[in-house]
Amino acid sequence: MSVYYTTQTLRIAIESEKALNKSIGFVPTMGALHEGHLALVKKALSEVDTVIVSIFVNPTQFNNKADLEKYPRMLNKDIDFLGKNEKILIFAPEYSEVYPKDDSFVKIELNNLDEILEGKYRPGHFQGVLHVVRNLFQIVQPNKAYFGLKDFQQVVIIKKMVDFLKFPIEIVACPTLREKSGLAMSSRNLRLTDNQKNEALIIFQTLNYLKELKLKYAPQEAKKRAIEYFNSGFLSLEYLEIVDDTSLQKLDEFWTKNSTCCIAAVCGEVRLIDNIQI
Ligand code: PAF
């Protein structure tokens, strides 16, 4: 397994793979890798010949400076974690490799999809994600790119960008990986104490409770009851919303065929998100 620190050296490696007719998969990450990332890499390895894993903590998607500073960074550990596999190429660039001086990015119009749910609480977050993902896509030029559904809204928005920019890249959405307890795997979990991890289970419990509520109540009433249940725990809720999977619009009176419940909450000093299709 090789590690590339510059766009130029990575491009040379990718070109030689392409010259051998190899298909390229891409798993963009911000590092602090866990089993959830590994599942994306394994899925990619089962579908393409060569997998590029990028490790880059992207400043433009953090609206909170302290959050960016506290984001865990552990490149050497991440490289070891990915193991020895010659089909995996790691890209660990500096800021200037991803955002060169002549870089420009025009805000992508998303008809408010980037301003609701996560976007409401993290202004500018999704345009920052789109900016870095667009730049990384231009560097890697993969056939397929793999994203986890824990960041459900991110997946919806990235698919929109790929359609809008007509990138010939298939976006593969992969299920959320959970600890045995049900806690969604996240690099942020590293900042939770064991006690906080226990308290954070209220998120998954509420999501499951919503499945039951769906059988009896309209979305609006189910949401009200789910919030009451959530508030019996110790976390501070930012939002709990039931939305249509495609439009991300809130459901009030009627359930649609595919609906998802999304939760964001703060546990200690750590902001956690999770969702479940109900
Ligand atoms: O999901 C993430 O880890 C990040 O948002 C991504 C896609 C790697 C962009 O920085």
Short mmCIF file of C-alpha atoms and ligand atoms in Angstrom, two decimals:
data_model
loop_
_atom_site.label_atom_id
_atom_site.label_comp_id
_atom_site.label_asym_id
_atom_site.label_seq_id
_atom_site.Cartn_x
_atom_site.Cartn_y
_atom_site.Cartn_z
CA MET A 1 0.00 0.00 0.00
CA SER A 2 1.41 3.39 -0.97
CA VAL A 3 0.81 6.80 0.52
CA TYR A 4 0.76 9.87 -1.73
CA TYR A 5 1.08 13.37 -0.37
CA THR A 6 0.81 15.38 -3.58
CA THR A 7 -1.77 15.57 -6.33
CA GLN A 8 0.92 15.15 -8.96
CA THR A 9 2.30 11.87 -7.62
CA LEU A 10 -1.19 10.48 -7.01
CA ARG A 11 -2.23 11.39 -10.58
CA ILE A 12 0.79 9.54 -11.99
CA ALA A 13 -0.15 6.45 -9.97
CA ILE A 14 -3.81 6.63 -11.05
CA GLU A 15 -2.84 7.10 -14.72
CA SER A 16 -0.74 3.95 -14.61
CA GLU A 17 -3.66 2.03 -13.08
CA LYS A 18 -5.97 3.38 -15.79
CA ALA A 19 -3.46 2.42 -18.50
CA LEU A 20 -3.91 -1.17 -17.28
CA ASN A 21 -7.69 -0.72 -17.68
CA LYS A 22 -8.25 -0.78 -13.95
CA SER A 23 -11.40 0.71 -12.50
CA ILE A 24 -10.98 3.27 -9.71
CA GLY A 25 -13.03 3.51 -6.51
CA PHE A 26 -12.77 6.42 -4.11
CA VAL A 27 -13.42 6.63 -0.38
CA PRO A 28 -13.01 10.22 0.85
CA THR A 29 -12.47 10.50 4.61
CA MET A 30 -11.29 12.94 7.24
CA GLY A 31 -9.25 10.23 8.95
CA ALA A 32 -9.61 8.85 12.50
CA LEU A 33 -10.67 5.75 10.65
CA HIS A 34 -12.98 3.17 12.22
CA GLU A 35 -14.86 0.03 11.15
CA GLY A 36 -17.44 2.19 9.34
CA HIS A 37 -14.75 3.53 7.00
CA LEU A 38 -13.33 0.03 6.62
CA ALA A 39 -16.74 -1.21 5.49
CA LEU A 40 -16.72 1.44 2.73
CA VAL A 41 -13.22 0.39 1.68
CA LYS A 42 -14.23 -3.31 1.64
CA LYS A 43 -17.32 -2.55 -0.41
CA ALA A 44 -15.15 -0.59 -2.86
CA LEU A 45 -12.58 -3.41 -3.05
CA SER A 46 -15.37 -5.83 -3.95
CA GLU A 47 -16.51 -3.62 -6.85
CA VAL A 48 -13.42 -1.97 -8.37
CA ASP A 49 -9.77 -2.81 -9.05
CA THR A 50 -8.04 0.02 -7.20
CA VAL A 51 -9.29 2.02 -4.23
CA ILE A 52 -8.08 5.51 -3.34
CA VAL A 53 -8.68 6.50 0.29
CA SER A 54 -8.20 10.20 0.97
CA ILE A 55 -7.42 11.40 4.48
CA PHE A 56 -7.92 15.14 4.77
CA VAL A 57 -9.57 17.16 7.54
CA ASN A 58 -11.35 19.74 5.43
CA PRO A 59 -11.41 23.18 7.10
CA THR A 60 -14.05 24.66 4.76
CA GLN A 61 -16.80 22.39 6.09
CA PHE A 62 -16.35 23.36 9.74
CA ASN A 63 -18.42 26.34 10.81
CA ASN A 64 -17.01 26.06 14.32
CA LYS A 65 -13.27 26.68 14.79
CA ALA A 66 -13.08 24.72 18.06
CA ASP A 67 -14.70 21.70 16.39
CA LEU A 68 -12.07 21.81 13.62
CA GLU A 69 -9.24 22.09 16.12
CA LYS A 70 -10.53 19.19 18.21
CA TYR A 71 -11.14 16.92 15.23
CA PRO A 72 -8.94 13.85 15.82
CA ARG A 73 -5.86 13.54 13.58
CA MET A 74 -3.86 10.29 13.54
CA LEU A 75 -2.42 9.69 10.08
CA ASN A 76 0.08 6.98 10.99
CA LYS A 77 -2.51 5.01 12.91
CA ASP A 78 -4.94 5.38 9.98
CA ILE A 79 -2.33 4.07 7.54
CA ASP A 80 -1.73 1.02 9.78
CA PHE A 81 -5.47 0.53 10.22
CA LEU A 82 -5.97 0.15 6.46
CA GLY A 83 -3.49 -2.75 6.51
CA LYS A 84 -1.18 -3.94 3.76
CA ASN A 85 -3.12 -4.11 0.53
CA GLU A 86 -1.57 -3.12 -2.78
CA LYS A 87 -5.00 -2.35 -4.20
CA ILE A 88 -5.35 0.57 -1.79
CA LEU A 89 -3.67 3.91 -2.46
CA ILE A 90 -3.79 6.50 0.31
CA PHE A 91 -3.94 10.19 -0.49
CA ALA A 92 -2.94 12.37 2.48
CA PRO A 93 -2.59 15.87 1.03
CA GLU A 94 -1.77 19.23 2.55
CA TYR A 95 -4.33 22.03 2.24
CA SER A 96 -2.58 23.59 -0.80
CA GLU A 97 -2.82 20.31 -2.75
CA VAL A 98 -6.60 20.21 -2.38
CA TYR A 99 -7.11 23.97 -2.62
CA PRO A 100 -4.48 25.24 -5.07
CA LYS A 101 -4.03 29.02 -5.51
CA ASP A 102 -6.02 29.11 -8.77
CA ASP A 103 -8.93 27.15 -7.26
CA SER A 104 -12.37 28.64 -7.67
CA PHE A 105 -15.75 27.35 -6.61
CA VAL A 106 -19.14 28.75 -7.46
CA LYS A 107 -21.77 27.97 -4.83
CA ILE A 108 -23.97 25.16 -6.09
CA GLU A 109 -27.67 26.00 -6.02
CA LEU A 110 -29.48 23.29 -4.08
CA ASN A 111 -32.95 24.81 -3.64
CA ASN A 112 -32.41 25.11 0.14
CA LEU A 113 -31.37 21.44 0.61
CA ASP A 114 -28.15 22.76 2.14
CA GLU A 115 -29.99 25.08 4.51
CA ILE A 116 -32.29 22.62 6.28
CA LEU A 117 -31.52 19.93 8.89
CA GLU A 118 -27.71 19.94 9.30
CA GLY A 119 -27.47 23.05 7.11
CA LYS A 120 -29.61 25.07 9.49
CA TYR A 121 -27.27 24.36 12.42
CA ARG A 122 -24.04 24.40 10.43
CA PRO A 123 -24.26 27.33 7.99
CA GLY A 124 -21.92 26.88 5.03
CA HIS A 125 -21.13 23.26 5.97
CA PHE A 126 -22.52 21.62 2.84
CA GLN A 127 -20.99 24.09 0.40
CA GLY A 128 -17.67 23.32 2.12
CA VAL A 129 -18.30 19.59 1.70
CA LEU A 130 -19.22 20.06 -1.96
CA HIS A 131 -16.16 22.20 -2.56
CA VAL A 132 -13.74 19.64 -1.18
CA VAL A 133 -15.54 16.67 -2.74
CA ARG A 134 -15.62 18.40 -6.13
CA ASN A 135 -11.87 19.14 -5.89
CA LEU A 136 -11.09 15.58 -4.75
CA PHE A 137 -13.26 14.13 -7.54
CA GLN A 138 -11.32 16.24 -10.06
CA ILE A 139 -8.03 14.94 -8.68
CA VAL A 140 -9.00 11.26 -8.36
CA GLN A 141 -11.50 10.98 -11.26
CA PRO A 142 -12.95 7.75 -9.91
CA ASN A 143 -15.52 5.49 -11.55
CA LYS A 144 -17.29 5.05 -8.23
CA ALA A 145 -17.25 6.91 -4.91
CA TYR A 146 -18.41 5.49 -1.59
CA PHE A 147 -20.17 7.38 1.21
CA GLY A 148 -21.76 6.27 4.48
CA LEU A 149 -25.46 6.84 5.06
CA LYS A 150 -24.84 8.13 8.58
CA ASP A 151 -24.33 11.41 6.73
CA PHE A 152 -27.60 10.88 4.91
CA GLN A 153 -28.14 14.51 3.86
CA GLN A 154 -24.53 14.69 2.63
CA VAL A 155 -25.16 11.72 0.33
CA VAL A 156 -28.32 13.32 -1.11
CA ILE A 157 -26.51 16.60 -1.74
CA ILE A 158 -23.40 15.01 -3.27
CA LYS A 159 -25.61 13.06 -5.69
CA LYS A 160 -27.23 16.38 -6.70
CA MET A 161 -23.82 17.94 -7.33
CA VAL A 162 -22.64 15.00 -9.42
CA ASP A 163 -25.80 15.29 -11.57
CA PHE A 164 -25.45 19.06 -11.81
CA LEU A 165 -21.78 18.97 -12.84
CA LYS A 166 -22.38 15.89 -15.02
CA PHE A 167 -19.47 14.02 -13.43
CA PRO A 168 -19.35 10.42 -14.73
CA ILE A 169 -19.09 9.04 -11.20
CA GLU A 170 -21.43 6.53 -9.57
CA ILE A 171 -22.19 7.43 -5.95
CA VAL A 172 -22.54 4.33 -3.80
CA ALA A 173 -24.39 4.88 -0.51
CA CYS A 174 -23.48 2.34 2.20
CA PRO A 175 -25.39 1.47 5.38
CA THR A 176 -24.39 2.99 8.73
CA LEU A 177 -22.17 0.74 10.81
CA ARG A 178 -23.07 0.52 14.49
CA GLU A 179 -21.35 -0.58 17.68
CA LYS A 180 -22.95 -3.67 19.26
CA SER A 181 -24.84 -1.24 21.50
CA GLY A 182 -26.45 0.46 18.47
CA LEU A 183 -24.35 3.65 18.64
CA ALA A 184 -23.55 4.78 15.10
CA MET A 185 -19.79 4.59 14.43
CA SER A 186 -18.20 8.00 14.12
CA SER A 187 -14.74 9.49 14.50
CA ARG A 188 -16.32 11.82 17.05
CA ASN A 189 -17.07 8.87 19.37
CA LEU A 190 -13.38 8.95 20.29
CA ARG A 191 -14.17 12.06 22.31
CA LEU A 192 -16.92 10.38 24.37
CA THR A 193 -16.37 8.81 27.79
CA ASP A 194 -17.89 5.35 28.42
CA ASN A 195 -20.66 7.00 30.40
CA GLN A 196 -21.39 9.43 27.57
CA LYS A 197 -21.42 6.53 25.09
CA ASN A 198 -24.15 4.97 27.21
CA GLU A 199 -26.08 8.21 27.36
CA ALA A 200 -25.75 8.63 23.59
CA LEU A 201 -27.70 5.39 23.07
CA ILE A 202 -30.88 7.42 23.50
CA ILE A 203 -30.37 8.49 19.86
CA PHE A 204 -30.63 4.95 18.47
CA GLN A 205 -33.36 4.05 20.95
CA THR A 206 -35.45 7.03 19.83
CA LEU A 207 -34.93 6.15 16.17
CA ASN A 208 -36.15 2.62 16.86
CA TYR A 209 -39.07 3.90 18.91
CA LEU A 210 -40.10 5.96 15.90
CA LYS A 211 -40.54 2.75 13.89
CA GLU A 212 -43.21 1.74 16.41
CA LEU A 213 -44.78 5.20 16.46
CA LYS A 214 -45.07 5.13 12.67
CA LEU A 215 -47.54 2.24 12.94
CA LYS A 216 -49.96 4.34 15.03
CA TYR A 217 -49.46 8.02 14.34
CA ALA A 218 -49.04 10.60 11.59
CA PRO A 219 -45.49 11.99 11.29
CA GLN A 220 -46.22 15.18 13.24
CA GLU A 221 -47.59 13.31 16.28
CA ALA A 222 -44.89 10.63 16.03
CA LYS A 223 -42.25 13.38 16.06
CA LYS A 224 -43.79 15.00 19.15
CA ARG A 225 -43.81 11.71 21.05
CA ALA A 226 -40.30 10.81 19.91
CA ILE A 227 -38.98 14.17 21.15
CA GLU A 228 -40.62 13.60 24.54
CA TYR A 229 -38.97 10.20 24.72
CA PHE A 230 -35.58 11.62 23.67
CA ASN A 231 -35.79 14.33 26.30
CA SER A 232 -36.11 11.71 29.03
CA GLY A 233 -32.38 11.11 28.40
CA PHE A 234 -29.41 13.39 29.12
CA LEU A 235 -28.50 14.69 25.67
CA SER A 236 -29.38 18.10 24.37
CA LEU A 237 -31.44 17.82 21.18
CA GLU A 238 -30.68 20.09 18.25
CA TYR A 239 -33.30 18.63 15.96
CA LEU A 240 -35.38 15.56 15.31
CA GLU A 241 -37.05 15.63 11.90
CA ILE A 242 -38.96 13.15 9.81
CA VAL A 243 -38.32 13.83 6.14
CA ASP A 244 -38.97 12.37 2.73
CA ASP A 245 -35.85 10.53 1.53
CA THR A 246 -35.53 12.29 -1.80
CA SER A 247 -36.89 15.79 -1.31
CA LEU A 248 -35.75 16.04 2.36
CA GLN A 249 -38.99 17.93 3.00
CA LYS A 250 -40.56 17.51 6.45
CA LEU A 251 -43.51 15.14 6.71
CA ASP A 252 -46.48 16.39 8.72
CA GLU A 253 -49.75 14.63 8.00
CA PHE A 254 -48.78 11.68 5.83
CA TRP A 255 -45.96 9.22 5.58
CA THR A 256 -44.34 8.84 2.16
CA LYS A 257 -43.09 5.51 0.85
CA ASN A 258 -39.55 6.28 1.92
CA SER A 259 -39.12 8.41 4.97
CA THR A 260 -36.10 8.98 7.18
CA CYS A 261 -35.85 10.28 10.71
CA CYS A 262 -32.75 12.40 11.39
CA ILE A 263 -31.45 13.39 14.81
CA ALA A 264 -28.69 15.78 15.84
CA ALA A 265 -27.82 16.15 19.49
CA VAL A 266 -25.00 17.23 21.75
CA CYS A 267 -23.49 14.79 24.23
CA GLY A 268 -21.09 16.55 26.60
CA GLU A 269 -19.17 18.69 24.11
CA VAL A 270 -19.60 16.34 21.19
CA ARG A 271 -22.18 16.86 18.47
CA LEU A 272 -23.60 13.58 17.17
CA ILE A 273 -25.90 12.81 14.25
CA ASP A 274 -27.74 9.67 13.25
CA ASN A 275 -30.70 8.65 11.14
CA ILE A 276 -32.79 5.65 10.27
CA GLN A 277 -35.08 4.88 7.39
CA ILE A 278 -38.55 4.26 8.77
O1 PAF B 1 -18.01 12.50 5.40
C1 PAF B 1 -16.88 12.99 5.60
O2 PAF B 1 -16.02 12.46 6.29
C2 PAF B 1 -16.53 14.32 4.92
O3 PAF B 1 -17.64 15.17 4.88
C3 PAF B 1 -15.94 14.14 3.50
C4 PAF B 1 -16.93 13.53 2.55
C5 PAF B 1 -14.70 13.26 3.59
C6 PAF B 1 -15.53 15.50 2.94
O4 PAF B 1 -14.57 16.12 3.73
#
